[in-house]
Coordinates of N, CA and C in Angstrom, one line a residue:
X240 N 90.1 43.2 104.5 CA 89.9 43.6 103.0 C 88.9 42.7 102.4
X241 N 88.0 43.3 101.6 CA 87.1 42.4 101.0 C 86.9 42.9 99.5
X242 N 86.7 41.9 98.5 CA 86.6 42.3 97.1 C 85.2 42.2 96.7
X243 N 84.3 41.7 97.4 CA 82.9 41.6 97.1 C 82.0 42.6 97.8
X244 N 80.8 42.2 97.9 CA 79.8 43.1 98.6 C 79.9 42.9 100.1
X245 N 79.7 44.0 100.9 CA 79.6 43.8 102.3 C 78.5 44.5 102.8
X246 N 77.8 43.8 103.8 CA 76.6 44.4 104.4 C 76.9 44.5 105.9
X247 N 76.6 45.8 106.4 CA 76.9 46.1 107.8 C 75.5 46.5 108.4
X248 N 75.1 45.9 109.5 CA 73.9 46.2 110.2 C 74.2 47.1 111.3
X249 N 73.5 48.2 111.5 CA 73.8 49.1 112.6 C 74.7 50.2 112.1
X250 N 75.6 50.7 112.9 CA 76.4 51.8 112.7 C 77.9 51.3 112.4
X251 N 78.5 51.8 111.3 CA 79.9 51.5 111.0 C 80.7 52.8 111.4
X252 N 81.6 52.4 112.4 CA 82.5 53.5 112.8 C 83.9 53.4 112.2
X253 N 84.4 54.5 111.6 CA 85.6 54.5 110.8 C 86.5 55.6 111.4
X254 N 87.7 55.3 111.7 CA 88.6 56.2 112.2 C 89.6 56.5 111.1
X255 N 89.9 57.8 110.8 CA 90.8 58.2 109.7 C 89.9 58.5 108.4
X256 N 90.6 58.7 107.3 CA 89.9 58.9 106.0 C 89.2 57.8 105.4
X257 N 88.2 58.1 104.7 CA 87.5 57.0 104.0 C 87.5 57.3 102.5
X258 N 88.0 56.5 101.6 CA 88.0 56.7 100.2 C 87.0 55.8 99.4
X259 N 86.2 56.3 98.6 CA 85.1 55.4 97.8 C 85.6 55.6 96.4
X260 N 85.8 54.4 95.8 CA 86.3 54.3 94.4 C 85.1 54.6 93.5
X261 N 83.9 54.2 93.9 CA 82.7 54.4 93.1 C 81.7 55.3 93.8
X262 N 80.4 54.9 93.7 CA 79.4 55.7 94.3 C 79.0 55.4 95.7
X263 N 78.4 56.4 96.2 CA 77.7 56.1 97.6 C 76.2 56.2 97.3
X264 N 75.5 55.1 97.5 CA 74.1 55.1 97.2 C 73.3 55.1 98.4
X265 N 72.4 56.1 98.5 CA 71.4 56.3 99.6 C 70.1 56.2 99.1
X266 N 69.1 55.7 99.9 CA 67.8 55.6 99.5 C 67.0 56.9 99.8
X267 N 65.8 57.0 99.4 CA 64.9 58.2 99.6 C 64.9 58.6 101.2
X268 N 65.2 59.8 101.4 CA 65.1 60.3 102.8 C 66.4 59.9 103.7
X269 N 67.2 59.0 103.0 CA 68.5 58.7 103.7 C 69.4 59.9 103.5
X270 N 70.2 60.2 104.6 CA 70.8 61.5 104.6 C 72.3 61.3 104.8
X271 N 73.1 62.2 104.1 CA 74.5 62.4 104.3 C 74.6 63.4 105.3
X272 N 75.0 63.1 106.5 CA 75.1 64.1 107.6 C 76.5 64.5 108.0
X273 N 76.7 65.9 108.1 CA 78.0 66.5 108.4 C 78.0 67.3 109.6
X274 N 79.0 67.2 110.4 CA 79.1 68.1 111.6 C 78.8 67.3 112.9
X275 N 79.3 67.8 113.9 CA 79.2 67.1 115.2 C 77.8 66.9 115.6
X276 N 76.9 67.9 115.2 CA 75.5 67.9 115.6 C 74.6 67.7 114.3
X277 N 75.1 66.9 113.3 CA 74.5 66.8 112.1 C 74.0 68.1 111.4
X278 N 75.0 69.1 111.5 CA 74.5 70.4 111.1 C 74.2 70.7 109.6
X279 N 74.9 69.9 108.7 CA 74.5 70.0 107.4 C 74.2 68.6 106.9
X280 N 73.1 68.6 106.2 CA 72.4 67.4 105.6 C 72.1 67.4 104.2
X281 N 72.5 66.4 103.4 CA 72.2 66.4 102.0 C 71.3 65.1 101.7
X282 N 70.2 65.3 101.1 CA 69.3 64.2 100.9 C 68.3 64.4 99.8
X283 N 67.6 63.3 99.4 CA 66.4 63.3 98.5 C 65.3 62.6 99.2
X284 N 64.2 63.2 99.3 CA 63.1 62.7 100.1 C 62.0 62.1 99.2
X285 N 62.2 61.8 97.9 CA 61.3 61.2 97.0 C 60.7 62.2 96.1
X286 N 60.7 63.4 96.5 CA 60.0 64.5 95.6 C 61.0 65.6 95.4
X287 N 62.0 65.9 96.2 CA 62.9 67.0 96.1 C 64.2 66.8 96.6
X288 N 65.2 67.5 96.1 CA 66.6 67.3 96.5 C 66.9 68.5 97.5
X289 N 67.6 68.3 98.5 CA 67.8 69.3 99.5 C 69.3 69.3 100.1
X290 N 69.8 70.5 100.3 CA 71.0 70.7 101.1 C 70.5 71.6 102.1
X291 N 70.4 71.0 103.4 CA 69.8 71.7 104.5 C 70.8 72.1 105.6
X292 N 70.9 73.3 106.0 CA 71.7 73.7 107.1 C 70.8 73.8 108.3
X293 N 71.0 72.9 109.4 CA 70.2 72.8 110.5 C 70.6 73.6 111.7
X294 N 71.6 74.6 111.5 CA 72.0 75.5 112.5 C 71.7 76.9 112.1
X295 N 72.1 77.8 113.0 CA 71.9 79.2 112.8 C 73.1 79.8 112.1
X296 N 74.2 78.9 112.0 CA 75.5 79.3 111.4 C 75.3 79.7 110.0
X297 N 76.1 80.5 109.4 CA 76.0 80.8 107.9 C 76.3 79.6 107.1
X298 N 75.5 79.6 106.0 CA 75.7 78.5 104.9 C 76.5 79.2 103.8
X299 N 77.6 78.7 103.5 CA 78.5 79.4 102.5 C 78.8 78.4 101.4
X300 N 78.8 78.9 100.2 CA 79.3 78.2 99.0 C 80.5 78.9 98.7
X301 N 81.7 78.3 98.8 CA 82.9 78.9 98.6 C 83.6 78.3 97.4
X302 N 84.1 79.2 96.5 CA 84.8 78.9 95.3 C 86.0 79.8 95.1
X303 N 87.1 79.2 94.5 CA 88.3 79.9 94.2 C 88.1 80.5 92.8
X304 N 87.0 80.1 92.1 CA 86.8 80.8 90.7 C 85.4 81.1 90.6
X305 N 84.8 81.0 89.4 CA 83.3 81.4 89.2 C 82.5 80.2 89.7
X306 N 81.3 80.6 90.0 CA 80.3 79.5 90.5 C 79.0 79.6 89.6
X307 N 78.6 78.6 89.0 CA 77.4 78.6 88.2 C 76.3 77.6 88.7
X308 N 75.1 78.0 88.6 CA 74.0 77.1 89.0 C 73.3 76.9 87.7
X309 N 73.2 75.6 87.3 CA 72.6 75.2 85.9 C 71.5 74.2 86.1
X310 N 70.7 74.1 85.0 CA 69.7 73.1 85.0 C 70.3 71.8 84.5
X311 N 69.6 70.7 84.6 CA 70.2 69.5 84.1 C 70.5 69.2 82.7
X312 N 70.0 70.2 81.9 CA 70.4 70.3 80.4 C 71.4 71.3 80.1
X313 N 72.1 71.8 81.2 CA 73.3 72.6 81.1 C 72.9 74.0 80.8
X314 N 71.7 74.5 81.0 CA 71.4 75.9 80.8 C 71.7 76.7 82.1
X315 N 72.3 77.8 82.0 CA 72.7 78.7 83.1 C 71.4 79.2 83.8
X316 N 71.3 79.3 85.1 CA 70.3 80.0 85.9 C 70.9 81.2 86.7
X317 N 72.1 81.0 87.1 CA 72.8 82.1 87.9 C 74.3 81.8 87.8
X318 N 75.1 82.8 87.6 CA 76.6 82.8 87.6 C 77.1 83.8 88.6
X319 N 77.9 83.4 89.5 CA 78.6 84.2 90.4 C 80.1 84.3 90.0
X320 N 80.6 85.5 89.6 CA 81.9 85.5 89.0 C 82.8 86.2 90.1
X321 N 84.0 85.6 90.3 CA 84.9 85.9 91.4 C 85.3 87.4 91.1
X322 N 85.2 88.3 92.1 CA 85.7 89.7 92.0 C 84.9 90.4 90.9
X323 N 83.7 89.9 90.5 CA 83.0 90.6 89.4 C 81.6 90.5 89.5
X324 N 80.8 90.2 88.5 CA 79.4 90.4 88.4 C 78.7 89.1 89.0
X325 N 77.4 89.3 89.3 CA 76.5 88.3 89.5 C 75.4 88.4 88.3
X326 N 75.2 87.3 87.7 CA 74.3 87.2 86.5 C 73.1 86.3 86.8
X327 N 71.9 86.8 86.4 CA 70.7 86.0 86.5 C 70.1 85.7 85.2
X328 N 69.6 84.6 85.0 CA 69.2 84.1 83.6 C 67.7 83.8 83.6
X329 N 67.0 83.9 82.4 CA 65.8 83.4 82.2 C 65.8 82.6 80.8
X330 N 65.5 81.2 81.0 CA 65.6 80.3 79.9 C 66.9 80.4 79.2
X331 N 67.9 80.5 80.0 CA 69.4 80.5 79.5 C 69.7 81.9 78.8
X332 N 68.9 82.9 79.1 CA 69.3 84.2 78.5 C 69.5 85.1 79.6
X333 N 70.6 85.8 79.7 CA 71.0 86.8 80.8 C 70.0 87.9 80.8
X334 N 69.4 88.1 81.9 CA 68.5 89.2 82.1 C 68.9 90.3 83.1
X335 N 69.8 90.0 84.0 CA 70.1 90.9 85.1 C 71.6 90.7 85.4
X336 N 72.4 91.8 85.6 CA 73.8 91.7 85.9 C 74.2 92.9 86.8
X337 N 75.0 92.5 87.9 CA 75.5 93.6 88.7 C 76.7 94.1 88.1
X338 N 76.9 95.4 88.2 CA 78.2 96.1 87.7 C 78.8 96.8 88.9
X339 N 80.0 97.2 88.6 CA 80.8 98.0 89.6 C 80.1 99.3 90.0
X340 N 79.4 99.9 89.1 CA 78.6 101.0 89.3 C 77.1 100.9 89.4
X341 N 76.6 99.7 89.6 CA 75.3 99.5 89.7 C 74.7 98.2 89.1
X342 N 73.6 98.3 88.5 CA 72.8 97.2 87.9 C 72.6 97.4 86.4
X343 N 72.6 96.3 85.7 CA 72.2 96.2 84.3 C 71.1 95.3 84.0
X344 N 70.0 95.7 83.4 CA 69.0 94.8 82.9 C 69.3 94.5 81.5
X345 N 69.2 93.1 81.1 CA 69.6 92.5 79.9 C 68.8 93.3 78.8
X346 N 69.5 93.2 77.6 CA 68.9 93.9 76.4 C 67.6 93.4 76.1
X347 N 66.6 94.3 75.8 CA 65.2 93.9 75.6 C 64.5 93.4 76.9
X348 N 65.2 93.6 78.0 CA 64.4 93.3 79.4 C 63.5 94.3 79.9
X349 N 62.6 94.0 80.7 CA 61.7 95.0 81.3 C 61.9 94.9 82.9
X350 N 61.7 95.9 83.6 CA 61.7 96.0 85.0 C 60.2 96.0 85.4
X351 N 59.7 94.9 85.8 CA 58.2 94.7 86.0 C 57.9 94.9 87.5
X352 N 57.0 95.9 87.7 CA 56.5 96.1 89.1 C 55.0 96.0 89.0
X353 N 54.4 94.8 89.2 CA 53.0 94.6 88.8 C 52.0 95.1 89.8
X354 N 52.4 95.7 90.9 CA 51.4 96.1 91.9 C 51.3 97.7 91.8
X355 N 50.1 98.1 91.9 CA 49.8 99.5 91.9 C 50.5 100.2 93.1
X356 N 50.9 101.5 92.8 CA 51.5 102.3 93.9 C 52.9 101.9 94.3
X357 N 53.5 100.7 93.8 CA 54.9 100.4 94.0 C 55.7 101.5 93.2
X358 N 56.9 101.8 93.8 CA 57.5 103.0 93.3 C 59.0 102.7 93.0
X359 N 59.5 103.4 92.0 CA 60.9 103.5 91.8 C 61.2 104.7 92.6
X360 N 62.1 104.6 93.5 CA 62.5 105.8 94.4 C 63.9 106.1 94.3
X361 N 64.3 107.4 94.1 CA 65.7 107.7 94.1 C 65.9 108.9 94.9
X362 N 67.2 109.0 95.4 CA 67.7 110.2 96.3 C 67.7 109.7 97.7
X363 N 68.5 110.4 98.5 CA 68.7 110.1 99.8 C 67.4 110.3 100.7
X364 N 66.6 111.2 100.2 CA 65.3 111.4 101.0 C 64.0 111.0 100.1
X365 N 64.3 110.0 99.2 CA 63.1 109.5 98.3 C 62.6 110.8 97.5
X366 N 63.6 111.5 97.0 CA 63.3 112.8 96.3 C 62.5 112.6 94.9
X367 N 62.9 111.6 94.2 CA 62.2 111.3 92.8 C 61.5 110.1 92.9
X368 N 60.3 110.0 92.5 CA 59.4 108.9 92.6 C 58.7 108.7 91.3
X369 N 58.7 107.5 90.8 CA 58.0 107.1 89.6 C 57.1 106.0 89.9
X370 N 55.8 106.1 89.6 CA 54.8 105.0 90.0 C 53.5 105.1 89.3
X371 N 52.7 104.2 89.4 CA 51.4 104.2 88.9 C 50.4 103.8 90.1
X372 N 49.4 104.6 90.4 CA 48.5 104.4 91.4 C 47.2 103.6 91.2
X373 N 47.1 103.0 90.0 CA 45.9 102.4 89.6 C 45.1 103.2 88.8
X374 N 45.2 104.6 88.8 CA 44.4 105.4 88.0 C 45.2 106.3 87.1
X375 N 46.4 106.8 87.7 CA 47.3 107.7 87.0 C 48.7 107.3 87.1
X376 N 49.6 107.8 86.2 CA 51.1 107.5 86.3 C 51.7 108.9 86.7
X377 N 52.8 108.7 87.5 CA 53.4 110.0 88.1 C 54.9 109.9 88.0
X378 N 55.4 111.0 87.6 CA 56.9 111.3 87.9 C 56.9 112.5 88.8
X379 N 57.3 112.1 90.1 CA 57.0 113.1 91.1 C 58.3 113.6 91.8
X380 N 58.4 114.8 91.9 CA 59.6 115.5 92.6 C 59.0 115.7 94.1
X381 N 59.5 114.7 94.9 CA 59.0 114.8 96.4 C 60.0 115.5 97.3
X382 N 61.1 116.0 96.8 CA 62.1 116.6 97.5 C 62.4 118.1 97.3
X383 N 63.6 118.4 97.5 CA 64.0 119.9 97.2 C 64.4 120.1 95.8
X384 N 64.4 121.4 95.4 CA 64.9 121.7 94.0 C 63.7 121.6 93.0
X385 N 64.2 121.5 91.8 CA 63.3 121.5 90.6 C 63.2 120.2 90.0
X386 N 62.1 119.8 89.3 CA 62.1 118.7 88.5 C 62.5 119.1 87.0
X387 N 63.6 118.6 86.5 CA 64.1 119.0 85.3 C 64.1 117.9 84.2
X388 N 63.8 118.3 83.0 CA 63.9 117.4 81.8 C 65.0 118.0 81.1
X389 N 66.1 117.2 80.8 CA 67.4 117.9 80.1 C 67.6 117.1 78.9
X390 N 68.0 117.8 77.8 CA 68.5 117.1 76.6 C 69.7 117.9 76.1
X391 N 70.7 117.1 75.8 CA 71.9 117.8 75.1 C 71.8 118.0 73.7
X392 N 70.9 117.3 73.1 CA 70.7 117.5 71.6 C 69.3 117.0 71.2
X393 N 68.9 117.4 70.0 CA 67.5 117.0 69.6 C 66.5 117.9 70.3
X394 N 65.7 117.3 71.3 CA 64.7 118.1 71.8 C 64.0 117.3 72.9
X395 N 63.1 117.9 73.6 CA 62.1 117.3 74.5 C 60.8 117.3 74.0
X396 N 60.1 116.2 73.8 CA 58.8 116.1 73.3 C 57.8 115.4 74.3
X397 N 56.6 116.1 74.5 CA 55.5 115.4 75.2 C 54.5 115.2 74.1
X398 N 54.1 113.8 74.1 CA 53.2 113.3 73.1 C 52.3 112.3 73.7
X399 N 51.1 112.1 73.0 CA 50.3 110.9 73.4 C 50.9 109.6 72.8
X400 N 50.2 108.4 73.2 CA 50.8 107.2 72.8 C 50.7 107.0 71.3
X401 N 49.8 107.6 70.6 CA 49.7 107.5 69.2 C 50.7 108.2 68.4
X402 N 51.4 109.2 69.1 CA 52.5 109.9 68.5 C 52.2 111.3 68.3
X403 N 50.9 111.8 68.6 CA 50.6 113.1 68.5 C 51.4 114.1 69.5
X404 N 51.9 115.2 68.9 CA 52.7 115.9 69.8 C 51.8 117.0 70.5
X405 N 52.1 117.2 71.8 CA 51.5 118.2 72.6 C 52.3 119.5 72.7
X406 N 53.6 119.2 73.2 CA 54.7 120.2 73.4 C 56.0 119.8 72.9
X407 N 56.7 120.6 72.2 CA 58.0 120.2 71.8 C 59.1 121.4 72.1
X408 N 60.1 121.0 72.7 CA 61.3 122.0 72.9 C 62.4 121.6 72.2
X409 N 62.8 122.4 71.2 CA 64.0 122.2 70.4 C 65.2 122.8 71.1
X410 N 66.3 122.0 71.4 CA 67.3 122.4 72.2 C 68.0 123.5 71.5
X411 N 68.1 124.7 72.3 CA 68.7 125.8 71.8 C 67.8 126.7 70.9
X412 N 66.6 126.3 70.8 CA 65.7 127.0 69.9 C 64.3 127.2 70.4
X413 N 63.3 126.9 69.6 CA 61.9 127.3 69.8 C 61.2 126.3 70.8
X414 N 60.1 126.8 71.4 CA 59.2 125.9 72.1 C 57.9 126.0 71.2
X415 N 57.4 124.8 71.1 CA 56.1 124.7 70.2 C 55.0 124.2 71.0
X416 N 53.7 124.7 70.8 CA 52.6 124.1 71.4 C 51.6 123.7 70.3
X417 N 50.9 122.5 70.5 CA 50.1 121.9 69.5 C 48.7 121.8 70.0
X418 N 47.7 121.7 69.0 CA 46.5 121.3 69.2 C 46.1 120.2 68.3
X419 N 45.9 119.0 68.9 CA 45.5 117.8 68.1 C 46.5 117.5 67.0
X420 N 47.9 117.7 67.4 CA 49.0 117.5 66.6 C 49.2 118.5 65.5
X421 N 48.5 119.7 65.6 CA 48.7 120.8 64.7 C 49.4 122.0 65.4
X422 N 50.6 122.4 65.0 CA 51.3 123.5 65.8 C 50.4 124.8 65.6
X423 N 50.2 125.4 66.9 CA 49.5 126.6 67.0 C 50.3 127.7 67.6
X424 N 51.3 127.4 68.3 CA 52.1 128.5 69.0 C 53.6 128.1 68.9
X425 N 54.5 129.1 68.5 CA 55.8 128.9 68.6 C 56.6 130.1 69.0
X426 N 57.6 129.9 69.9 CA 58.4 131.0 70.4 C 59.6 131.2 69.3
X427 N 60.1 132.3 69.1 CA 61.1 132.8 68.1 C 62.0 133.8 68.8
X428 N 63.2 134.0 68.2 CA 64.2 134.8 68.7 C 63.7 136.3 68.8
X429 N 62.7 136.5 67.8 CA 62.0 137.9 67.8 C 60.8 138.0 68.5
X430 N 60.2 136.9 69.1 CA 59.0 137.0 69.8 C 58.2 135.6 69.7
X431 N 57.0 135.8 69.3 CA 56.2 134.5 69.1 C 55.5 134.5 67.7
X432 N 55.2 133.3 67.3 CA 54.3 133.2 66.0 C 53.2 132.3 66.4
X433 N 51.9 132.7 66.0 CA 50.7 132.0 66.3 C 50.0 131.6 65.0
X434 N 49.8 130.4 64.9 CA 49.0 129.9 63.6 C 47.6 129.6 64.0
X435 N 46.7 130.3 63.2 CA 45.3 130.2 63.6 C 44.6 131.4 64.2
X436 N 43.5 131.3 64.6 CA 42.8 132.4 65.2 C 43.4 132.8 66.6
X437 N 43.2 133.9 67.0 CA 43.8 134.4 68.3 C 42.5 135.0 69.0
X438 N 42.2 134.5 70.2 CA 41.1 134.9 71.0 C 41.5 135.5 72.3
X439 N 41.1 136.7 72.6 CA 41.3 137.2 74.0 C 40.0 137.4 74.7
X440 N 39.8 136.6 75.6 CA 38.3 136.6 76.3 C 38.3 137.3 77.6
X441 N 37.3 138.1 77.7 CA 37.1 138.7 78.9 C 35.6 138.2 79.5
X442 N 35.1 139.0 80.5 CA 33.9 138.5 81.1 C 32.7 138.7 80.1
X443 N 32.6 139.9 79.5 CA 31.6 140.2 78.5 C 32.0 140.5 77.1
X444 N 33.3 140.3 76.8 CA 33.7 140.5 75.5 C 35.0 139.8 75.2
X445 N 35.4 140.0 73.9 CA 36.6 139.3 73.4 C 37.2 140.0 72.2
X446 N 38.4 139.6 71.9 CA 39.1 140.2 70.8 C 39.6 139.0 70.0
X447 N 39.4 138.8 68.6 CA 39.8 137.8 67.9 C 40.5 138.2 66.6
X448 N 41.6 137.5 66.3 CA 42.3 137.6 65.0 C 41.8 136.5 64.1
X449 N 41.1 136.8 63.0 CA 40.6 135.9 62.0 C 41.6 135.6 61.1
X450 N 42.2 134.5 61.1 CA 43.3 134.1 60.1 C 42.9 133.9 58.8
X451 N 41.5 133.6 58.6 CA 41.1 133.3 57.4 C 40.8 134.6 56.6
X452 N 40.0 135.5 57.3 CA 39.7 136.7 56.7 C 40.7 137.8 56.9
X453 N 41.8 137.5 57.8 CA 42.8 138.4 58.1 C 42.3 139.7 58.7
X454 N 41.4 139.5 59.7 CA 40.7 140.7 60.3 C 40.9 140.6 61.8
X455 N 40.9 141.7 62.5 CA 40.8 141.8 63.9 C 39.3 142.1 64.3
X456 N 38.8 141.3 65.1 CA 37.3 141.5 65.4 C 37.1 141.7 66.9
X457 N 36.2 142.6 67.2 CA 35.8 143.0 68.6 C 34.4 142.6 68.9
X458 N 34.3 141.9 70.1 CA 32.9 141.3 70.4 C 32.5 141.9 71.8
X459 N 31.2 142.1 72.0 CA 30.7 142.3 73.3 C 29.5 141.5 73.4
X460 N 29.3 140.7 74.6 CA 28.2 139.8 74.7 C 28.0 138.9 73.6
X461 N 29.1 138.4 73.0 CA 29.1 137.5 71.9 C 28.6 138.1 70.6
X462 N 28.5 139.4 70.5 CA 28.2 140.1 69.3 C 29.3 141.0 68.7
X463 N 29.5 140.8 67.5 CA 30.7 141.5 66.9 C 30.3 143.0 66.7
X464 N 31.1 143.9 67.4 CA 30.7 145.3 67.3 C 31.5 146.1 66.4
X465 N 32.7 145.6 66.0 CA 33.6 146.2 65.1 C 34.7 145.3 64.7
X466 N 35.4 145.7 63.6 CA 36.6 145.0 63.1 C 37.5 145.8 62.3
X467 N 38.8 145.4 62.3 CA 39.8 146.0 61.4 C 39.8 145.1 60.2
X468 N 39.6 145.6 59.0 CA 39.8 144.7 57.8 C 41.2 144.6 57.4
X469 N 41.5 143.7 56.5 CA 42.8 143.4 56.0 C 43.4 144.6 55.3
X470 N 42.6 145.4 54.7 CA 43.0 146.6 54.0 C 43.4 147.7 54.9
X471 N 43.0 147.7 56.2 CA 43.3 148.6 57.2 C 42.1 149.4 57.7
X472 N 40.9 149.2 57.0 CA 39.7 150.0 57.4 C 39.1 149.6 58.7
X473 N 38.7 150.4 59.5 CA 37.9 150.2 60.7 C 36.4 150.2 60.4
X474 N 35.7 149.1 60.7 CA 34.2 149.0 60.3 C 33.4 148.6 61.5
X475 N 32.4 149.4 61.8 CA 31.5 149.1 62.9 C 30.7 147.8 62.6
X476 N 30.2 147.1 63.7 CA 29.4 145.9 63.4 C 28.1 146.1 62.6
X477 N 27.6 147.4 62.7 CA 26.4 147.8 61.9 C 26.5 149.2 61.8
X478 N 25.7 149.8 60.8 CA 25.8 151.2 60.5 C 25.1 152.0 61.6
X479 N 25.7 153.3 61.9 CA 25.2 154.2 62.7 C 25.2 153.6 64.3
X480 N 26.2 152.8 64.6 CA 26.2 152.3 66.1 C 27.5 152.6 66.7
X481 N 28.5 153.3 66.0 CA 29.8 153.5 66.7 C 29.9 154.9 67.0
X482 N 30.3 155.2 68.3 CA 30.5 156.6 68.8 C 32.1 156.8 68.9
X483 N 32.4 158.1 68.5 CA 33.7 158.6 68.7 C 33.6 159.8 69.6
X484 N 34.3 159.8 70.7 CA 34.2 160.9 71.7 C 33.4 160.5 72.9
X485 N 33.1 161.5 73.8 CA 32.4 161.2 74.9 C 30.9 161.4 74.8
X486 N 30.4 161.9 73.6 CA 29.0 162.0 73.4 C 28.7 161.5 72.0
X487 N 27.4 161.2 71.8 CA 27.0 160.7 70.4 C 27.0 161.8 69.4

């Protein structure tokens, strides 16, 4: 028994348990070695702290409760909850969490895939794929069946980033088509409604509805040859140029 400092040169062999009332001080790169073959080692090498497993056996951290990995200022980095979630943090804010039914990304968080052509893939046969190839963005149905966009209420809208609508489907109602954010075509229970001019183009002719003059106009080789006026009159493009019957 000694009550002062003791210095031992070489190896100190102890049989039985050893109890330390204060600290165990080790210098840089001095190691606490555990196991018959020094399998587990804890040390500081002057630049980093390390817990090293030097065998191929599993390295387990076992807890009867929750396990938390924190910074030295007590901010959480990871929390492992017994029989529950795993939580990952960024600057002490939870960003990722496992659930019984899958994963949850923290509120306001993003799923960042910074490499072109990296895909979000779903389905047993990679059936649905979402990705950007460096030039274009894709929502791709690569499997069987249809690619469906479904809405229980409101509608489905396809629009540009600035908010201009291209196509709008009102659930249980009309489909609308737009040109430069102006509605031009709409389906109705009785048929369709068109806003603006109507052009039916052929190889050498076309038919137009002029919504300003409220006339139907007939063209051949880009020349108007006749029209129906709003009052119901049928008028040739120029006098003495229209034939009725098989001969002039």
